XYZ file of C-alpha atoms in Angstrom:
710
model
C 0.000 0.000 0.000
C 1.339 3.448 -0.943
C 1.803 5.900 1.935
C 1.981 9.687 1.252
C 4.853 9.962 3.731
C 7.090 7.261 5.215
C 6.201 5.493 8.442
C 8.290 6.529 11.492
C 10.356 3.351 11.295
C 11.258 4.183 7.686
C 12.915 7.481 8.569
C 16.165 8.340 10.321
C 16.039 11.266 12.715
C 17.445 14.455 11.240
C 19.547 15.460 14.253
C 20.932 11.958 14.808
C 21.766 11.643 11.115
C 23.657 14.936 11.311
C 25.627 13.611 14.284
C 26.530 10.578 12.178
C 27.803 12.979 9.518
C 29.970 14.837 12.040
C 31.324 11.500 13.219
C 32.455 10.947 9.625
C 34.251 14.295 9.809
C 35.979 13.037 12.961
C 37.075 9.949 11.029
C 39.216 12.255 8.886
C 40.911 13.520 12.069
C 41.455 9.913 13.145
C 42.793 8.734 9.776
C 46.600 8.260 10.009
C 46.922 8.613 6.217
C 45.731 12.248 6.445
C 48.584 14.771 6.971
C 48.996 15.672 10.639
C 47.938 19.321 10.519
C 44.972 18.417 8.315
C 43.874 16.023 11.070
C 44.117 18.930 13.513
C 42.028 21.024 11.105
C 39.325 18.348 10.880
C 39.195 18.104 14.661
C 38.601 21.851 14.737
C 35.831 21.524 12.142
C 34.144 18.850 14.268
C 33.944 21.261 17.194
C 32.810 24.208 15.073
C 30.060 22.013 13.666
C 28.983 21.043 17.173
C 28.902 24.698 18.207
C 26.400 25.502 15.465
C 24.470 22.301 16.177
C 24.003 23.329 19.803
C 23.184 26.944 18.968
C 20.476 25.950 16.473
C 19.358 22.316 16.630
C 19.764 21.508 20.338
C 18.354 24.933 21.184
C 15.360 24.077 19.009
C 14.809 20.809 20.855
C 14.900 22.660 24.183
C 12.366 25.183 22.902
C 10.011 22.332 22.055
C 10.478 20.779 25.493
C 9.938 24.120 27.231
C 6.765 24.612 25.179
C 5.430 21.308 26.516
C 5.471 19.499 23.172
C 5.272 15.736 23.702
C 4.064 14.696 20.252
C 6.532 12.463 18.353
C 8.167 13.793 15.204
C 8.093 12.063 11.794
C 10.669 9.520 13.054
C 8.615 8.648 16.154
C 10.814 10.405 18.739
C 9.468 12.968 21.190
C 11.620 16.062 21.880
C 12.651 14.670 25.284
C 13.620 11.278 23.812
C 15.566 13.020 21.079
C 17.436 15.238 23.547
C 18.498 12.195 25.562
C 19.822 10.421 22.460
C 21.592 13.518 21.180
C 23.206 14.135 24.579
C 24.323 10.532 24.902
C 25.961 10.536 21.471
C 27.728 13.877 21.840
C 29.079 12.964 25.265
C 30.552 9.806 23.730
C 31.938 11.725 20.741
C 33.404 14.387 23.051
C 35.279 11.760 25.063
C 36.547 10.277 21.792
C 37.655 13.725 20.642
C 39.652 14.413 23.809
C 41.298 10.998 23.648
C 42.252 11.554 20.012
C 43.888 14.908 20.655
C 45.671 14.267 23.939
C 46.730 10.656 23.367
C 47.491 10.720 19.621
C 47.643 14.094 17.904
C 49.388 16.123 20.610
C 52.290 13.631 20.972
C 52.641 13.524 17.169
C 52.712 17.321 17.062
C 55.463 17.339 19.677
C 57.407 14.760 17.680
C 57.118 17.103 14.668
C 58.526 20.004 16.706
C 55.172 21.635 17.516
C 54.681 21.990 21.264
C 51.843 23.486 23.298
C 53.668 24.327 26.501
C 52.597 24.657 30.081
C 53.821 28.078 31.313
C 55.608 26.262 34.133
C 57.785 24.493 31.512
C 58.993 27.657 29.821
C 62.633 28.596 29.747
C 63.846 31.999 30.895
C 63.440 33.713 27.505
C 59.971 32.269 26.965
C 58.885 33.252 30.476
C 60.058 36.808 29.959
C 58.246 36.950 26.601
C 54.912 35.736 28.014
C 55.131 38.089 31.009
C 55.755 41.028 28.707
C 52.871 39.929 26.463
C 50.560 39.581 29.459
C 51.358 43.026 30.830
C 51.346 44.870 27.502
C 48.636 43.092 25.489
C 46.358 41.151 27.820
C 46.164 42.979 31.127
C 44.597 46.113 29.576
C 41.859 43.929 28.059
C 41.006 41.902 31.163
C 38.005 42.778 33.291
C 37.651 40.570 36.397
C 34.017 40.193 37.422
C 33.578 39.506 41.120
C 30.600 37.544 42.404
C 29.257 38.283 45.853
C 26.186 39.737 47.490
C 26.847 43.092 45.843
C 27.792 41.771 42.416
C 25.313 39.566 40.559
C 26.345 36.560 38.530
C 27.956 37.927 35.336
C 26.623 37.540 31.841
C 28.938 35.054 30.074
C 29.262 35.551 26.333
C 28.278 32.915 23.808
C 31.261 30.659 23.047
C 33.496 32.944 25.133
C 36.343 31.293 26.993
C 36.003 32.248 30.666
C 38.290 31.600 33.617
C 36.598 30.888 36.938
C 38.981 31.972 39.708
C 38.451 30.872 43.313
C 40.196 33.236 45.704
C 41.144 33.573 49.352
C 41.513 37.184 50.577
C 44.585 37.994 52.629
C 44.037 39.097 56.233
C 45.037 42.703 55.600
C 42.549 42.855 52.712
C 39.748 41.679 54.991
C 40.677 44.345 57.514
C 40.485 47.114 54.904
C 37.608 49.297 53.742
C 37.199 47.741 50.293
C 34.999 44.668 49.750
C 36.593 41.296 49.065
C 35.373 38.385 47.004
C 36.096 34.677 46.901
C 35.004 34.149 43.277
C 35.769 36.001 40.055
C 35.133 35.439 36.348
C 37.495 36.576 33.578
C 36.624 36.599 29.881
C 39.796 35.573 28.059
C 40.113 37.974 25.081
C 40.281 35.260 22.398
C 38.343 37.476 19.997
C 41.176 40.029 20.048
C 44.224 37.751 20.222
C 45.089 34.302 18.968
C 44.386 31.576 21.480
C 47.762 30.070 20.592
C 50.557 32.474 21.540
C 53.762 31.661 19.704
C 56.788 31.961 22.003
C 60.512 32.018 21.162
C 61.908 28.608 20.324
C 64.914 26.923 18.745
C 65.286 26.882 14.935
C 62.937 24.289 13.443
C 60.789 24.206 16.573
C 57.373 25.787 17.028
C 56.347 26.508 20.608
C 53.001 27.887 21.747
C 51.269 28.728 25.000
C 47.505 28.793 25.353
C 46.140 32.271 25.963
C 44.111 31.151 28.976
C 47.245 29.586 30.449
C 49.116 32.882 30.051
C 46.350 34.643 31.994
C 46.126 31.829 34.531
C 49.868 31.830 35.136
C 49.923 35.559 35.928
C 46.783 35.883 38.044
C 48.824 36.928 41.061
C 49.643 40.164 39.227
C 45.948 40.804 38.787
C 44.551 39.732 42.167
C 46.813 41.605 44.566
C 45.937 40.844 48.164
C 44.560 37.418 47.319
C 45.752 33.857 47.202
C 44.543 32.124 44.067
C 43.168 28.791 45.255
C 42.339 27.390 41.820
C 41.392 28.462 38.331
C 39.437 26.558 35.679
C 38.216 27.376 32.187
C 34.563 27.180 31.198
C 32.687 27.923 27.986
C 28.958 28.347 27.461
C 27.013 27.872 24.231
C 23.767 29.778 23.862
C 20.626 29.493 21.771
C 21.607 31.559 18.741
C 18.954 30.773 16.188
C 17.482 33.914 14.734
C 13.674 33.751 14.769
C 12.698 36.955 13.011
C 9.132 37.954 13.818
C 8.227 39.710 10.606
C 5.722 42.530 10.872
C 4.862 44.085 7.499
C 4.908 47.486 9.176
C 8.463 46.982 10.471
C 11.659 47.536 8.532
C 13.326 44.133 7.984
C 16.828 45.588 8.356
C 15.960 47.018 11.776
C 14.233 43.798 12.816
C 17.244 41.636 11.943
C 19.636 44.016 13.729
C 17.528 43.804 16.885
C 17.402 40.006 16.606
C 21.198 39.913 16.363
C 21.417 41.722 19.686
C 18.915 39.272 21.178
C 21.094 36.377 19.996
C 23.800 37.413 22.466
C 21.310 36.932 25.271
C 20.103 33.465 24.315
C 19.529 30.701 26.845
C 22.528 28.470 27.655
C 22.285 25.035 26.012
C 25.776 23.712 26.840
C 28.397 24.224 29.539
C 31.919 22.978 28.856
C 34.163 23.023 31.905
C 37.528 21.697 32.946
C 37.725 18.745 35.292
C 38.565 19.924 38.782
C 36.059 22.758 38.934
C 34.740 22.641 42.488
C 31.263 21.222 42.994
C 30.290 24.385 44.859
C 31.086 26.625 41.908
C 29.631 24.159 39.412
C 26.367 24.049 41.362
C 26.274 27.855 41.389
C 26.719 28.001 37.600
C 24.065 25.307 37.061
C 21.613 27.198 39.241
C 22.267 30.604 37.687
C 22.044 29.302 34.106
C 19.196 26.849 34.791
C 21.135 23.931 33.332
C 20.149 20.284 33.128
C 22.472 17.259 33.324
C 22.302 16.919 29.510
C 23.864 20.377 29.177
C 27.067 19.569 31.109
C 30.252 18.634 29.237
C 33.359 18.156 31.408
C 36.644 18.508 29.528
C 40.179 17.356 30.103
C 42.797 19.847 28.997
C 41.901 21.860 25.908
C 38.420 23.396 25.954
C 36.920 24.473 22.611
C 38.805 22.460 20.003
C 37.332 24.751 17.341
C 40.212 27.162 18.033
C 42.693 24.609 16.706
C 42.084 26.206 13.307
C 44.163 29.143 14.585
C 47.072 26.797 15.268
C 46.691 25.323 11.774
C 46.783 28.815 10.273
C 49.944 29.863 12.128
C 52.038 26.941 10.930
C 53.502 27.133 7.448
C 54.652 23.524 7.267
C 53.842 22.076 3.816
C 55.082 18.620 4.779
C 52.329 18.370 7.397
C 49.540 19.691 5.171
C 47.784 18.631 1.983
C 49.538 19.213 -1.313
C 48.365 22.639 -2.547
C 45.827 22.523 -5.372
C 45.879 26.053 -6.784
C 42.658 27.060 -8.592
C 43.019 26.571 -12.331
C 42.006 28.930 -15.148
C 38.840 28.394 -17.166
C 40.181 27.811 -20.715
C 37.298 29.538 -22.519
C 37.721 32.670 -20.391
C 41.502 32.540 -20.165
C 41.810 32.656 -23.935
C 39.196 35.378 -24.485
C 39.751 39.098 -24.531
C 36.278 39.704 -23.145
C 34.248 37.504 -20.859
C 31.145 38.472 -22.836
C 32.691 37.328 -26.129
C 33.485 33.962 -24.555
C 29.973 33.473 -23.164
C 28.429 34.497 -26.490
C 30.179 31.605 -28.220
C 29.208 28.792 -25.835
C 27.791 27.999 -22.435
C 30.644 27.744 -19.926
C 30.636 25.345 -16.985
C 32.531 26.452 -13.871
C 33.729 24.037 -11.209
C 35.022 25.606 -8.007
C 37.421 25.332 -6.206
C 39.136 23.396 -8.992
C 38.707 26.429 -11.259
C 39.338 29.978 -10.140
C 36.327 31.852 -8.764
C 38.217 35.152 -9.034
C 39.108 34.629 -12.694
C 35.578 33.627 -13.640
C 32.713 34.872 -11.465
C 34.485 37.900 -9.967
C 35.847 38.771 -13.402
C 32.318 38.501 -14.864
C 30.923 41.014 -12.373
C 33.953 43.321 -12.518
C 33.927 43.477 -16.312
C 30.219 44.183 -16.204
C 30.862 47.040 -13.771
C 33.525 48.607 -16.005
C 32.102 47.871 -19.469
C 30.409 51.018 -20.870
C 28.051 48.801 -22.903
C 26.599 47.213 -19.763
C 23.390 48.938 -18.742
C 22.296 46.933 -15.702
C 23.415 44.269 -13.225
C 21.014 42.328 -11.017
C 22.272 39.856 -8.441
C 21.362 37.811 -5.372
C 23.717 37.911 -2.378
C 23.227 35.300 0.362
C 26.600 35.098 2.123
C 29.162 37.821 1.502
C 32.478 38.483 3.177
C 33.384 41.792 4.787
C 35.731 42.572 1.860
C 33.658 40.957 -0.897
C 35.064 41.780 -4.359
C 31.679 40.922 -5.888
C 29.815 43.413 -3.712
C 32.574 45.984 -4.324
C 32.086 45.532 -8.085
C 28.368 46.231 -7.705
C 29.274 49.365 -5.783
C 31.622 50.412 -8.590
C 28.930 49.759 -11.218
C 26.461 52.006 -9.398
C 29.079 54.740 -9.121
C 29.526 54.545 -12.898
C 25.830 55.182 -13.413
C 24.643 51.670 -14.200
C 21.350 50.356 -12.928
C 22.235 47.891 -10.160
C 19.874 45.778 -8.081
C 21.146 43.612 -5.218
C 18.897 41.145 -3.432
C 20.642 40.909 -0.054
C 19.311 38.158 2.205
C 19.700 39.569 5.705
C 18.743 36.284 7.385
C 21.690 34.183 6.161
C 22.458 32.415 9.436
C 25.615 33.705 11.188
C 26.394 36.043 8.257
C 23.710 38.592 9.042
C 26.142 41.255 10.286
C 28.272 41.233 7.112
C 25.172 41.299 4.926
C 23.710 44.231 6.845
C 26.962 46.189 6.510
C 27.060 45.629 2.748
C 23.368 46.456 2.363
C 23.893 49.853 3.977
C 27.071 50.503 1.988
C 25.499 49.561 -1.351
C 22.478 51.734 -0.696
C 24.743 54.757 -0.199
C 26.213 54.319 -3.703
C 22.811 54.119 -5.367
C 22.321 50.369 -5.611
C 18.684 49.279 -5.412
C 18.888 46.996 -2.375
C 16.064 44.591 -1.616
C 16.156 42.765 1.719
C 14.395 39.600 0.641
C 10.787 38.481 0.735
C 8.499 38.273 3.764
C 8.465 34.724 5.168
C 10.887 33.395 2.519
C 14.677 33.395 2.507
C 16.183 34.095 -0.899
C 18.742 31.325 -1.275
C 19.058 31.137 -5.075
C 22.347 32.132 -6.731
C 21.883 34.196 -9.867
C 23.412 37.193 -11.628
C 22.009 38.937 -14.710
C 23.982 41.403 -16.828
C 22.127 43.482 -19.443
C 24.351 44.759 -22.259
C 23.743 47.023 -25.248
C 25.239 45.465 -28.380
C 25.077 46.119 -32.119
C 22.112 43.796 -32.596
C 20.258 45.178 -29.587
C 19.954 44.311 -25.912
C 21.662 41.056 -24.889
C 21.515 39.328 -21.515
C 24.316 37.367 -19.869
C 23.652 35.059 -16.924
C 25.461 33.291 -14.156
C 23.655 30.629 -12.134
C 25.284 28.489 -9.470
C 24.972 25.993 -6.674
C 27.088 28.014 -4.220
C 27.313 31.502 -2.779
C 29.013 34.547 -4.265
C 31.678 34.239 -1.608
C 35.355 34.233 -2.557
C 36.415 32.628 0.739
C 34.121 29.601 0.611
C 34.779 29.265 -3.142
C 38.260 28.015 -2.188
C 36.878 25.453 0.245
C 33.493 24.358 -1.148
C 32.940 22.265 -4.255
C 30.318 24.031 -6.389
C 29.220 24.275 -10.017
C 28.194 27.341 -11.972
C 26.964 28.130 -15.472
C 27.695 31.169 -17.625
C 25.245 31.469 -20.525
C 23.882 33.980 -22.998
C 20.963 31.820 -24.122
C 17.964 34.134 -24.572
C 15.572 31.859 -22.675
C 17.790 31.964 -19.575
C 18.080 35.747 -19.842
C 14.317 36.133 -20.068
C 13.839 33.795 -17.111
C 16.255 35.744 -14.908
C 14.661 39.054 -15.901
C 11.307 37.688 -14.776
C 12.864 36.283 -11.604
C 14.409 39.601 -10.566
C 11.203 41.461 -11.387
C 9.428 39.084 -9.050
C 11.993 39.573 -6.278
C 12.130 43.370 -6.510
C 8.614 44.241 -7.609
C 6.533 41.234 -6.509
C 5.388 40.741 -10.109
C 3.865 37.416 -11.113
C 6.187 35.998 -13.774
C 4.884 34.159 -16.832
C 5.891 30.542 -17.269
C 9.662 30.133 -17.049
C 11.407 28.631 -20.058
C 14.266 26.864 -18.292
C 14.567 27.554 -14.590
C 12.575 25.776 -11.891
C 11.700 28.026 -8.979
C 10.943 27.112 -5.376
C 8.629 27.281 -3.583
C 6.273 27.494 -6.577
C 7.508 24.834 -8.998
C 10.691 23.024 -8.007
C 9.257 20.370 -5.696
C 6.482 19.492 -8.144
C 9.012 19.330 -10.978
C 11.324 16.980 -9.068
C 8.431 14.737 -8.060
C 7.250 14.643 -11.679
C 10.697 13.556 -12.831
C 10.895 10.851 -10.163
C 7.447 9.662 -11.248
C 8.654 9.636 -14.865
C 11.479 7.258 -13.929
C 8.980 5.097 -12.055
C 6.874 4.964 -15.227
C 9.881 3.879 -17.309
C 10.595 1.061 -14.833
C 6.958 -0.051 -14.820
C 7.078 -0.250 -18.626
C 10.136 -2.489 -18.458
C 12.632 0.141 -19.553
C 15.911 0.894 -17.731
C 15.411 3.618 -15.137
C 17.992 5.445 -13.037
C 18.439 8.570 -10.956
C 21.609 10.085 -9.509
C 20.917 12.764 -6.912
C 23.708 14.685 -5.187
C 23.034 17.116 -2.345
C 24.061 18.252 1.130
C 20.967 16.945 2.910
C 17.988 14.680 2.191
C 15.181 15.302 4.674
C 11.897 15.948 2.826
C 9.474 13.095 3.705
C 7.519 13.339 0.455
C 10.620 13.093 -1.718
C 11.915 10.215 0.430
C 8.603 8.380 0.031
C 8.777 8.749 -3.756
C 12.352 7.440 -3.761
C 11.170 4.406 -1.783
C 8.401 3.883 -4.358
C 10.935 4.199 -7.173
C 13.131 1.568 -5.524
C 10.212 -0.835 -5.155
C 9.450 -0.431 -8.873
C 13.035 -1.238 -9.818
C 14.488 2.232 -10.444
C 18.214 2.318 -9.685
C 18.833 5.254 -7.352
C 22.326 6.482 -6.504
C 22.473 9.161 -3.820
C 25.490 11.260 -2.855
C 24.519 12.957 0.405
C 27.273 14.746 2.282
C 25.431 15.428 5.525
C 21.994 14.673 6.919
C 20.165 11.761 5.280
C 16.819 10.684 6.746
C 16.325 7.966 4.107
C 17.235 4.399 5.045
C 19.082 2.843 2.062
C 19.355 -0.848 1.298
C 16.323 -2.058 3.290
C 14.760 -5.170 1.631
C 11.305 -4.474 0.295
C 11.723 -0.742 0.852
C 14.962 0.617 -0.585
C 17.128 -2.239 -1.836
C 17.701 -0.362 -5.119
C 18.913 2.778 -3.345
C 22.616 3.246 -2.648
C 23.854 6.181 -0.591
C 27.380 7.553 -0.570
C 28.811 10.322 1.621
C 32.073 11.930 0.508
C 34.283 13.746 3.001
C 37.604 15.091 1.828
C 39.661 18.277 1.762
C 36.894 20.245 -0.025
C 33.371 20.494 1.342
C 31.007 18.808 -1.120
C 28.378 21.510 -1.689
C 27.117 20.874 -5.229
C 23.484 19.933 -5.832
C 22.996 17.805 -8.972
C 19.747 16.051 -9.933
C 20.141 13.644 -12.865
C 17.384 11.582 -14.466
C 18.205 8.956 -17.134
C 14.779 9.424 -18.820
C 14.974 6.404 -21.118
C 17.942 7.618 -23.154
C 17.070 11.329 -23.098
C 18.901 12.280 -19.920
C 18.217 15.458 -17.996
C 20.764 16.970 -15.609
C 19.770 19.808 -13.301
C 21.995 21.949 -11.096
C 20.402 23.630 -8.103
C 20.853 25.863 -5.086
C 18.376 23.688 -3.158
C 18.844 20.642 -0.990
C 15.955 18.188 -0.678
C 14.672 19.617 2.602
C 11.263 21.127 3.431
C 12.867 24.473 4.255
C 14.490 24.652 0.798
C 11.594 23.340 -1.251
C 8.707 24.943 0.651
C 9.995 28.050 2.433
C 12.867 29.454 0.377
C 13.338 31.013 -3.033
C 15.555 28.462 -4.775
C 16.542 27.703 -8.343
C 17.232 24.605 -10.363
C 18.352 24.879 -13.977
C 19.144 22.342 -16.702
C 22.427 21.905 -18.493
C 21.129 22.350 -22.024
C 24.487 21.737 -23.673
C 24.882 17.925 -23.747
C 28.671 18.257 -23.608
C 28.506 20.109 -20.287
C 25.938 17.643 -18.933
C 28.242 14.775 -19.876
C 31.160 16.475 -18.105
C 29.115 16.796 -14.922
C 28.024 13.162 -15.054
C 31.606 12.025 -15.667
C 32.525 13.825 -12.454
C 29.572 12.269 -10.609
C 30.514 8.762 -11.774
C 34.038 9.328 -10.435
C 32.536 10.227 -7.086
C 30.301 7.170 -7.083
C 33.446 5.035 -7.374
C 35.463 6.877 -4.724
C 36.999 4.111 -2.653
C 39.152 6.300 -0.410
C 36.899 9.144 0.756
C 33.435 7.857 -0.174
C 31.538 6.149 2.658
C 28.650 3.828 1.836
C 25.836 4.413 4.323
C 23.734 1.645 5.800
C 20.076 1.646 6.853
C 20.928 2.974 10.331
C 23.057 5.805 8.993
C 26.181 3.803 9.781
C 29.195 3.544 7.491
C 29.321 0.133 5.845
C 32.535 0.505 3.857
C 34.482 2.807 1.551
C 33.151 2.902 -2.036
C 30.106 1.277 -3.620
C 32.040 -1.670 -5.044
C 34.664 -3.504 -3.023
C 36.379 -4.468 -6.293
C 36.910 -0.877 -7.460
C 40.562 0.196 -7.738
C 41.774 2.871 -5.305
C 40.287 6.220 -6.273
C 40.081 9.582 -4.523
C 37.570 11.521 -6.557
C 38.520 15.070 -5.602
C 42.134 14.572 -6.640
C 41.079 12.753 -9.812
C 38.725 15.632 -10.697
C 41.560 18.118 -10.146
C 43.850 16.151 -12.433
C 41.171 16.064 -15.145
C 40.647 19.822 -14.754
C 44.410 20.371 -14.869
C 44.742 18.465 -18.142
C 41.737 20.234 -19.652
C 43.237 23.598 -18.682
C 46.463 22.833 -20.529
C 48.629 24.116 -17.675
C 51.655 21.983 -18.487
C 54.163 23.834 -16.328
C 51.920 23.499 -13.307
C 51.503 19.788 -13.989
C 55.275 19.350 -13.940
C 55.583 21.420 -10.765
C 52.942 19.460 -8.852
C 53.975 16.034 -10.049
C 51.751 13.075 -9.199
C 49.232 14.174 -6.593
C 48.640 10.783 -5.045
C 49.724 7.284 -6.010
C 46.205 5.965 -5.316
C 43.851 8.181 -7.314
């Protein structure tokens, strides 16, 4: 019997599936074949991921519990049951993380000449250096916050590293006129200084002291008249989701700015603290912050492994890091005098970070800003950096008198501040800035350039799967398309008119838009494959995304499997579908690839009985993307480009080194779909293919073989 949505037992929980994904990230830190500092980097990423998970997902679970919700979710778990399972898993992962760093990675770092020193182990020169640094650079920034009857419990910042100092006043202090305290809190200024202070060391050695240890070691210079009994580090994580209550009468920019301030005051959802913190002080913190046992995370040694990324950044040691893979030129653009001439000749496929974002997308926008024939530029901006060259090009275009429209999504989680700053700056130069749509985030990635040419107005388009962000373009794997096809230009004109003027566009020629059309279009294509299978024809789908959560799509994939459709999924992160279950999903195979680049591309391919269709998209298969965001999917009309994308996808499906096959419980079964496949690391193989296609012979000779097993 067909069910409109899966039964609870047919779905994996979203939060637990995400934790399984982060465990796969930790596997990279545990893998001895990964260069040492890359393992340190992955351990940092694990902790950063957990930070966001607590601030958003765990906070959301607590909000449900506080609201008295006891109804099970789609997977059959109540909020309380889910919290218990999440807490149990993260406590186990946290213990595993500490063991990995202190027992394995830290000794290997020391063997490589990288030491994180206890201030008590410093030599005379190092001691003098840290004392001078403390007095000159840290002491002016430190504000001790006493706690007593006259001083309330202090407000501890989200993810701030705080020292809890237990004190004993000297007799003469007690006899004086000033009050004395037995407890003080100190925010360590990690936002203003690196947590890893490099100290003088012998040639070839790299010695560091933790910033909190520098402060801890010199507390006697701060607390004159006291004996420091003990000092321990703590760190709180707060609810930092940004629920924007949209009132049509309120200005969205003002509303988001006020919500950002509220974020700093969110409820505490996790307390990390060093072992040895006295039970008296711990009980006080628990009482003041209204914590539950699930919120407590004792730590041994290093607190907040996310800061290890700072250590990674300070060490220029190529032998301990991945072989550099410099972004390669795009041949069609590299050989063209004008980016517009190149796009006029053929559609151009871009693959970042393998190909240069600066020499393609940034160049496209910059040339448009400077070209006197360009009349208008319209663009969506979801995540922009503080020094975004793309946003700066839009600013330049407006200054040169061009019509410029920027759709700036203010609610891009954790990038709101940068987006607000750019929105205000662009407005000052005359850019038409639109702050998004009520109740819908604008997550699509599109840029339209309107140019006056001899034959009349011509439109040039860029559409992509990733953000217009030069920083993430070096770390995230994404695809983009440059095209001058008239039907794409007309579609984007109608799209931007809808976003800026709320017009109702006519039927789009090529693009599929969420929330109006995309979900229906994907379901129709899945149903088409089901029909091919029912008629005895070969049927196959290959779907690649960051997350698969939508129950309706999952149910249709189960139905496709039962009808004999071969379904290959590449899902980097959360996957609520159970693959390989007899009678339910035995024709569905799921792969998760974790490597040096973050797999961010969304590709939806349908075999369609010999007339294949390949779509690229900004949208994952999640309810929020398909039902509550403005998203785009677009076809690769040029069969050559579609074939190139599918060649890349097939490489990934046979990745035996970094591709994990997922089982029905979300567990990793093995590396690679086929145990008989030769060793293959898809990201390095894709880079080599891109290198050969780019014709960069000198670079090929310089790099040499990237890996003997790719």
